mmCIF file of C-alpha atoms and ligand atoms in Angstrom:
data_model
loop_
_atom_site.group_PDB
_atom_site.id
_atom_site.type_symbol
_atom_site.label_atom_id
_atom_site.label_comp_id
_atom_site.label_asym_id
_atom_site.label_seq_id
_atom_site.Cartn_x
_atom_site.Cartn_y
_atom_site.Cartn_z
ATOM 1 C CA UNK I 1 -28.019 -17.632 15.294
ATOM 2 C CA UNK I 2 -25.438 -20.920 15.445
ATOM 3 C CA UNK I 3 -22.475 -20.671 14.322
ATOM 4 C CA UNK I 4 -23.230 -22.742 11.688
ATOM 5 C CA UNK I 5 -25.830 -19.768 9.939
ATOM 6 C CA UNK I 6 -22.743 -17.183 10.364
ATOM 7 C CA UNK I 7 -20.475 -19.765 8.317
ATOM 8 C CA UNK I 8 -22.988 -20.581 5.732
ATOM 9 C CA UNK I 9 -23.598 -16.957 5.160
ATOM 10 C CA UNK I 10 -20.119 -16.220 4.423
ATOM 11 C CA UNK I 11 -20.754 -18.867 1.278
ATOM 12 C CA UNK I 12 -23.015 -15.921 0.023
ATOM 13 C CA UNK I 13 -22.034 -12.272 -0.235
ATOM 14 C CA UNK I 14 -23.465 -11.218 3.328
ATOM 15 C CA UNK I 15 -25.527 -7.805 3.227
ATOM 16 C CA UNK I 16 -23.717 -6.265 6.122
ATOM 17 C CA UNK I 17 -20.206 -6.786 4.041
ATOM 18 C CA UNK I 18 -20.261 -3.502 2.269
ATOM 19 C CA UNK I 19 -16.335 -3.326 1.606
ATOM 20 C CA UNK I 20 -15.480 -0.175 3.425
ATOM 21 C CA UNK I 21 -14.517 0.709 6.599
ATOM 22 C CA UNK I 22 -17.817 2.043 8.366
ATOM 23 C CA UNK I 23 -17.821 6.100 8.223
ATOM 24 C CA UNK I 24 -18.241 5.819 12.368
ATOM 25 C CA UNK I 25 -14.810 4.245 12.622
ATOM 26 C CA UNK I 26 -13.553 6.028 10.172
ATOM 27 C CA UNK I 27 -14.515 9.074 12.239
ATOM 28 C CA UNK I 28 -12.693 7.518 15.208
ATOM 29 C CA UNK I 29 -9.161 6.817 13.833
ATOM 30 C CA UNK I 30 -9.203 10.349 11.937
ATOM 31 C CA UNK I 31 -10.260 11.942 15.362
ATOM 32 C CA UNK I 32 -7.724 10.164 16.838
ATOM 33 C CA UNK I 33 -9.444 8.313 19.659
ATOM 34 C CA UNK I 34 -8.815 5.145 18.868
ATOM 35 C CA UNK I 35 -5.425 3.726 20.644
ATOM 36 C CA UNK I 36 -2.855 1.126 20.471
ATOM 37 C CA UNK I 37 -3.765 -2.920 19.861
ATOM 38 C CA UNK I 38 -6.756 -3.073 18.762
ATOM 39 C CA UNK I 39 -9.509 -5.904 19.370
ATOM 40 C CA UNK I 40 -12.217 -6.187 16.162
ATOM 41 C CA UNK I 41 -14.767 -8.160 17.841
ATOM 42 C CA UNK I 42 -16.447 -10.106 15.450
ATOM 43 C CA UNK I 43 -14.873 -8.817 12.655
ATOM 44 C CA UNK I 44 -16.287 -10.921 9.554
ATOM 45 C CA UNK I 45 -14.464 -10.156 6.360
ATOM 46 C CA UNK I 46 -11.534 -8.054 7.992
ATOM 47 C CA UNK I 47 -12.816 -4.882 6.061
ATOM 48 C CA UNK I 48 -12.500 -2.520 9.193
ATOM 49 C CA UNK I 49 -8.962 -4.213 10.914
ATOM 50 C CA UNK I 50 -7.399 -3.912 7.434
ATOM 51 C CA UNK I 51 -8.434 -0.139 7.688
ATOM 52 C CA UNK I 52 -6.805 -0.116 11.220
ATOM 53 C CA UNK I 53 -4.154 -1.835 10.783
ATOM 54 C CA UNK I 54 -2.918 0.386 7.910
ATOM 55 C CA UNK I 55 -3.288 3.090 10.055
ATOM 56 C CA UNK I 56 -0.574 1.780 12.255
ATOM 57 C CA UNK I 57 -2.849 0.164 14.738
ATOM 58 C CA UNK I 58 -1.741 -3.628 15.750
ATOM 59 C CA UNK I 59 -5.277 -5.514 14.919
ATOM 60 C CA UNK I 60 -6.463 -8.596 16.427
ATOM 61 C CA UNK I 61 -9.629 -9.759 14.103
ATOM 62 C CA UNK I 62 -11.570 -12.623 15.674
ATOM 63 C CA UNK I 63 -14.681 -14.323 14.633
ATOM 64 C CA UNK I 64 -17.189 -17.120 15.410
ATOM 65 C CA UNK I 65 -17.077 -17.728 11.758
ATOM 66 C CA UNK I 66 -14.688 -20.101 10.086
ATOM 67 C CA UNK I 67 -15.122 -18.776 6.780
ATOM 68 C CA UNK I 68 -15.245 -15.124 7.484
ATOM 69 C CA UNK I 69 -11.600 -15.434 9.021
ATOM 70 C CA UNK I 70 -10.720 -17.143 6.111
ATOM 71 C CA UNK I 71 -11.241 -14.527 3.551
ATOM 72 C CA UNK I 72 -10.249 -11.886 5.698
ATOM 73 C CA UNK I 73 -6.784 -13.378 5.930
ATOM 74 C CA UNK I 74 -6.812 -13.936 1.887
ATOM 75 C CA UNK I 75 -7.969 -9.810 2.206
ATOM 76 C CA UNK I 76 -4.841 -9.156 4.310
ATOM 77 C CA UNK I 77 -2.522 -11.048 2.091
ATOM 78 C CA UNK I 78 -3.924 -9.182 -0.786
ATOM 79 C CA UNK I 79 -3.407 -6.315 0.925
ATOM 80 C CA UNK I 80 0.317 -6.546 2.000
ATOM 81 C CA UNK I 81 3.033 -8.103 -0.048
ATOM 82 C CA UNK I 82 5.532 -8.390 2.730
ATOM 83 C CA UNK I 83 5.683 -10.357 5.726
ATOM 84 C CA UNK I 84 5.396 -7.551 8.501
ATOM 85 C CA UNK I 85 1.456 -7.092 8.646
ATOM 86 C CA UNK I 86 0.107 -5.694 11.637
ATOM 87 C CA UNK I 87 -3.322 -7.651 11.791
ATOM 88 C CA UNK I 88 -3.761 -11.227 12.517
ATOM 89 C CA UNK I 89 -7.111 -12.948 12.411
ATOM 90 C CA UNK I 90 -8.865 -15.883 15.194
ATOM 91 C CA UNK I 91 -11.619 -17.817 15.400
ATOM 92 C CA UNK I 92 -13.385 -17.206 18.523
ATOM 93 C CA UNK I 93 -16.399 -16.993 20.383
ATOM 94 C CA UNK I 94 -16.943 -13.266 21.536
ATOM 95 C CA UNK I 95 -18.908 -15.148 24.873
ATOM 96 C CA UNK I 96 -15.921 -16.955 25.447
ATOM 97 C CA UNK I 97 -12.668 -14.789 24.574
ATOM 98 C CA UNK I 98 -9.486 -16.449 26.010
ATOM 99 C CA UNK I 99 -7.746 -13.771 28.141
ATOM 100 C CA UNK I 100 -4.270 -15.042 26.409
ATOM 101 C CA UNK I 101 -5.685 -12.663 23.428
ATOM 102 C CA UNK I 102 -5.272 -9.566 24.970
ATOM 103 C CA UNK I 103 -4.690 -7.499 26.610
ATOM 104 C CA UNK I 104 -5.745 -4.437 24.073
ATOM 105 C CA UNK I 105 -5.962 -0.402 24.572
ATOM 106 C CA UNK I 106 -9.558 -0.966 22.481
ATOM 107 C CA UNK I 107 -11.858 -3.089 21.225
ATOM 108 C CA UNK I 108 -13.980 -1.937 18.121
ATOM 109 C CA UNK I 109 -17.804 -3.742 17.772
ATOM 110 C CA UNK I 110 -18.950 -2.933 13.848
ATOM 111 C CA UNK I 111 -22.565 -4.836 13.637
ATOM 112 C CA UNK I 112 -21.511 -7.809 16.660
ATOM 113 C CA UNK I 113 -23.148 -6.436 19.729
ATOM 114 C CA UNK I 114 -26.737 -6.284 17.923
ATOM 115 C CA UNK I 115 -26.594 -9.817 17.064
ATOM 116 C CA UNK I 116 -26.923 -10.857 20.466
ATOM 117 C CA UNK I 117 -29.670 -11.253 22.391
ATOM 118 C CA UNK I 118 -30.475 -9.284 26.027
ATOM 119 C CA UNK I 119 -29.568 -12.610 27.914
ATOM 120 C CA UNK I 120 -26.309 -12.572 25.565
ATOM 121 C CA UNK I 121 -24.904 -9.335 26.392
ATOM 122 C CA UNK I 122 -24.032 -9.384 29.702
ATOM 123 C CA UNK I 123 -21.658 -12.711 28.588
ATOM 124 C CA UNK I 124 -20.639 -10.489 26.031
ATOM 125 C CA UNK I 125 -19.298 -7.402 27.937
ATOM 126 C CA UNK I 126 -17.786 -9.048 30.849
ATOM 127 C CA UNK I 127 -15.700 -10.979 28.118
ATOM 128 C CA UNK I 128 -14.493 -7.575 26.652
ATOM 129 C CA UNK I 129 -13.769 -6.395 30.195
ATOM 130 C CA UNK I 130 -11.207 -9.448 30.298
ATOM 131 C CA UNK I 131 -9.305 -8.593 27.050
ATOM 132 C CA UNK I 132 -8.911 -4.789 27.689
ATOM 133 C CA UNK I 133 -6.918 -3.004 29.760
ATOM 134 C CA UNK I 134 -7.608 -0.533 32.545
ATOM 135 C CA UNK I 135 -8.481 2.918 30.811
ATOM 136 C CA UNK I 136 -9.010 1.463 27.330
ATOM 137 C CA UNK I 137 -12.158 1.774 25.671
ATOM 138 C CA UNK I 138 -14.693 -0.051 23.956
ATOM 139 C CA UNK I 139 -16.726 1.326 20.622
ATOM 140 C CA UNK I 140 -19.521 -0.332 19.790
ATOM 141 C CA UNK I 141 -21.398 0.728 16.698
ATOM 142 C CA UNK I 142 -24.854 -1.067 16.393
ATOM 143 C CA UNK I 143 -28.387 -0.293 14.360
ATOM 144 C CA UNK I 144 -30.342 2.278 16.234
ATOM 145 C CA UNK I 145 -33.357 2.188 17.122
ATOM 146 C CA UNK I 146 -34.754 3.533 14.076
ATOM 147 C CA UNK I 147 -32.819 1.421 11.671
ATOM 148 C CA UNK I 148 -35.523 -0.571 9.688
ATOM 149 C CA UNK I 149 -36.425 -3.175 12.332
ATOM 150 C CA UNK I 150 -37.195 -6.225 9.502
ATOM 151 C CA UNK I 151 -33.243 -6.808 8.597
ATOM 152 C CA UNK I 152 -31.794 -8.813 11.240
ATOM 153 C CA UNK I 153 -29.988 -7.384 14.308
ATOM 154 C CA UNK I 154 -31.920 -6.202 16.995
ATOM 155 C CA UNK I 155 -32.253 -2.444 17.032
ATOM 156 C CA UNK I 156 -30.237 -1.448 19.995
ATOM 157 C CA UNK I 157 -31.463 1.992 22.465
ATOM 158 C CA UNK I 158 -29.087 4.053 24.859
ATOM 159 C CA UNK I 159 -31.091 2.085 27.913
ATOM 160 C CA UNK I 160 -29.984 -1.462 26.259
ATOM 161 C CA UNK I 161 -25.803 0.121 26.067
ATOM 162 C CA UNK I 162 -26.534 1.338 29.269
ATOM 163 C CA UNK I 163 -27.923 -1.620 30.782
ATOM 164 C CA UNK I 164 -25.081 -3.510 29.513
ATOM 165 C CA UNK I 165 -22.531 -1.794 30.524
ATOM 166 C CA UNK I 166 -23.738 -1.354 33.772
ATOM 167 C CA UNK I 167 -21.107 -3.233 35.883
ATOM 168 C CA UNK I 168 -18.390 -1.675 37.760
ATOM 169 C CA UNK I 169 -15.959 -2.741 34.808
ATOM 170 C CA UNK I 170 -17.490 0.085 32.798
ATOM 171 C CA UNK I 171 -17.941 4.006 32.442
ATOM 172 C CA UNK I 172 -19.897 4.941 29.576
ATOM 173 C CA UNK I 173 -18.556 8.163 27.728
ATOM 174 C CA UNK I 174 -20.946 8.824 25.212
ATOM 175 C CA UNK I 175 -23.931 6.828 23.425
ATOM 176 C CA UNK I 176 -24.780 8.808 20.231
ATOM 177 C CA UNK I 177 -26.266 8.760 17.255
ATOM 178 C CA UNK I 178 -24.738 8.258 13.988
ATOM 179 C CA UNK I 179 -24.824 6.336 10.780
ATOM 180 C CA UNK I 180 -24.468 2.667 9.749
ATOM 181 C CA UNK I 181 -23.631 1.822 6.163
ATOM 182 C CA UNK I 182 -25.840 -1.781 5.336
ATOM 183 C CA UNK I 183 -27.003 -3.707 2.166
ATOM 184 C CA UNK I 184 -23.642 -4.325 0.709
ATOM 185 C CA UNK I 185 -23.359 -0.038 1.278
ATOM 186 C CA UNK I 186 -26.381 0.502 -0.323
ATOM 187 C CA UNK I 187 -27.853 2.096 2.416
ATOM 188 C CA UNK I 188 -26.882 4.328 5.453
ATOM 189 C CA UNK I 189 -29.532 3.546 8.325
ATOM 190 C CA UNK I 190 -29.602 4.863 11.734
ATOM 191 C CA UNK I 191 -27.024 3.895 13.948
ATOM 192 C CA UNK I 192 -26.013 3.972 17.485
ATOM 193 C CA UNK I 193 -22.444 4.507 18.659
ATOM 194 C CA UNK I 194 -21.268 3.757 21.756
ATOM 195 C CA UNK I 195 -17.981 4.658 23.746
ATOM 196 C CA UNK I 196 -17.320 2.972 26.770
ATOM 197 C CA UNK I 197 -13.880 2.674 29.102
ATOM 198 C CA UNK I 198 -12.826 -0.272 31.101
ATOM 199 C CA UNK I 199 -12.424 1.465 34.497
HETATM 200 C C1 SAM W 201 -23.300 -8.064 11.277
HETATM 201 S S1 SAM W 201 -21.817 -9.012 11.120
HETATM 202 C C2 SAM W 201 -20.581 -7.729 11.199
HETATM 203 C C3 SAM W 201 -19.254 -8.175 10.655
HETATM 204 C C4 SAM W 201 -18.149 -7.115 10.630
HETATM 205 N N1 SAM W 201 -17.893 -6.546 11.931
HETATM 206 C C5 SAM W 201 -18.450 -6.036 9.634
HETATM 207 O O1 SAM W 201 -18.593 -4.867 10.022
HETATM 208 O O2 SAM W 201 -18.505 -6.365 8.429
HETATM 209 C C6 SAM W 201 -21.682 -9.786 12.712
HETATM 210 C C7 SAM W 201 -20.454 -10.663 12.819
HETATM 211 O O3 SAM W 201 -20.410 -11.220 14.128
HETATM 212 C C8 SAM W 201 -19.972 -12.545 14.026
HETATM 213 N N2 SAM W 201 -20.418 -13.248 15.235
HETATM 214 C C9 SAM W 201 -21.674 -13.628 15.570
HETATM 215 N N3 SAM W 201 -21.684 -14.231 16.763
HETATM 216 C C10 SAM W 201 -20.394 -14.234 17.193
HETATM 217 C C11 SAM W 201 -19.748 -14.720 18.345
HETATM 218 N N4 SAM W 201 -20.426 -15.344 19.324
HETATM 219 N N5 SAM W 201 -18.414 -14.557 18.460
HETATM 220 C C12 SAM W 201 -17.696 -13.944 17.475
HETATM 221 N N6 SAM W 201 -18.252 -13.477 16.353
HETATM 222 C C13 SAM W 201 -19.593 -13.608 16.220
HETATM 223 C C14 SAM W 201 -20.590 -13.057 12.740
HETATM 224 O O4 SAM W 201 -19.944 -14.201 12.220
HETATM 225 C C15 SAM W 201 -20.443 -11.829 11.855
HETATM 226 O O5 SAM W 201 -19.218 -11.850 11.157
#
């Protein structure tokens, strides 16, 4: 996809916008695993850096997509009406992250590392590697593989996180299953989460 189709589909009401944090994440902060500045990779609409940021994480939200960043600053100006917000939003290229943006303690994935393709991914992780610190981690929530296969993203295994991740930057933690709310939060399909440290 160019980065043209992720603009234009911010001119609709995209399907994987649902308008709440994803229960995963949610899972995460309230289990309190998630630390420090936080990176929301690909972030869209803001929806789950709002959530972190108003639970006293310092958010970073980038995006590829103009528009997306966009309305997720109009979200976080909704959201606060004073000047000290802790959540700023970029656009960026996830396979080309400027290491002036970090560094971070984690970087959160909701629905970014599924859009890319195999060839894609190893871009992709080595350019999280750069942005996060020694001993931070990674969580990368993605459809699993039985997710309906017809809606998009690729379906994503435990080989393809492991194959990934694979470098000496990485440790994997845990890869399990969980759920991923879709269809504007019609639907909760299968999902695979991943947690992953930066050695
Ligand atoms: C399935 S959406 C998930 C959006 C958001 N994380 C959420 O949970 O609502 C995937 C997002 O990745 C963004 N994206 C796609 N390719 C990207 C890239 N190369 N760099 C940064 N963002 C990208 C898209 O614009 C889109 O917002």
């Amino acid at each position: 996809m160019t980065d043209d189709w992720w603009n234009d589909a911010y001119d609709d009401d995209p399907p994987w916008d649902v308008g709440r944090p994803q229960p995963a994440l949610v899972r995460l902060v309230e289990d309190g695993v998630v630390d420090g500045r936080v990176l929301d990779v690909g972030c869209g609409t803001g929806t789950n850096a709002l959530y972190l940021a108003e639970h006293g994480h310092p958010v970073t939200g980038v995006d590829v997509s103009e528009r997306a960043i966009e309305q997720a600053r109009e979200k976080a100006r909704r959201a606060s009406d004073d000047e000290d917000r802790n959540v700023r939003f970029r656009v960026a290229d996830a396979l080309d992250l400027s290491a002036d943006l970090g560094p971070f303690d984690s970087v959160v994935d909701s629905g970014t590392f599924h859009v890319f393709e195999d060839e894609q991914r190893g871009t992709y992780v080595d350019n999280l590697a750069a942005v996060l610190r020694s001993g931070g981690h990674a969580f990368v929530l993605a459809f699993g593989n039985d997710a309906p296969d017809d809606w998009g993203p690729n379906l994503v295994s435990r080989d393809d996180v492991t194959d990934a991740f694979s470098s000496d930057d990485w440790r994997i933690d845990d890869v399990r299953e969980t759920v991923f709310l879709a269809n504007h939060g019609d639907d909760e399909v299968a999902g695979l989460l991943a947690v992953v440290e930066r050695r």
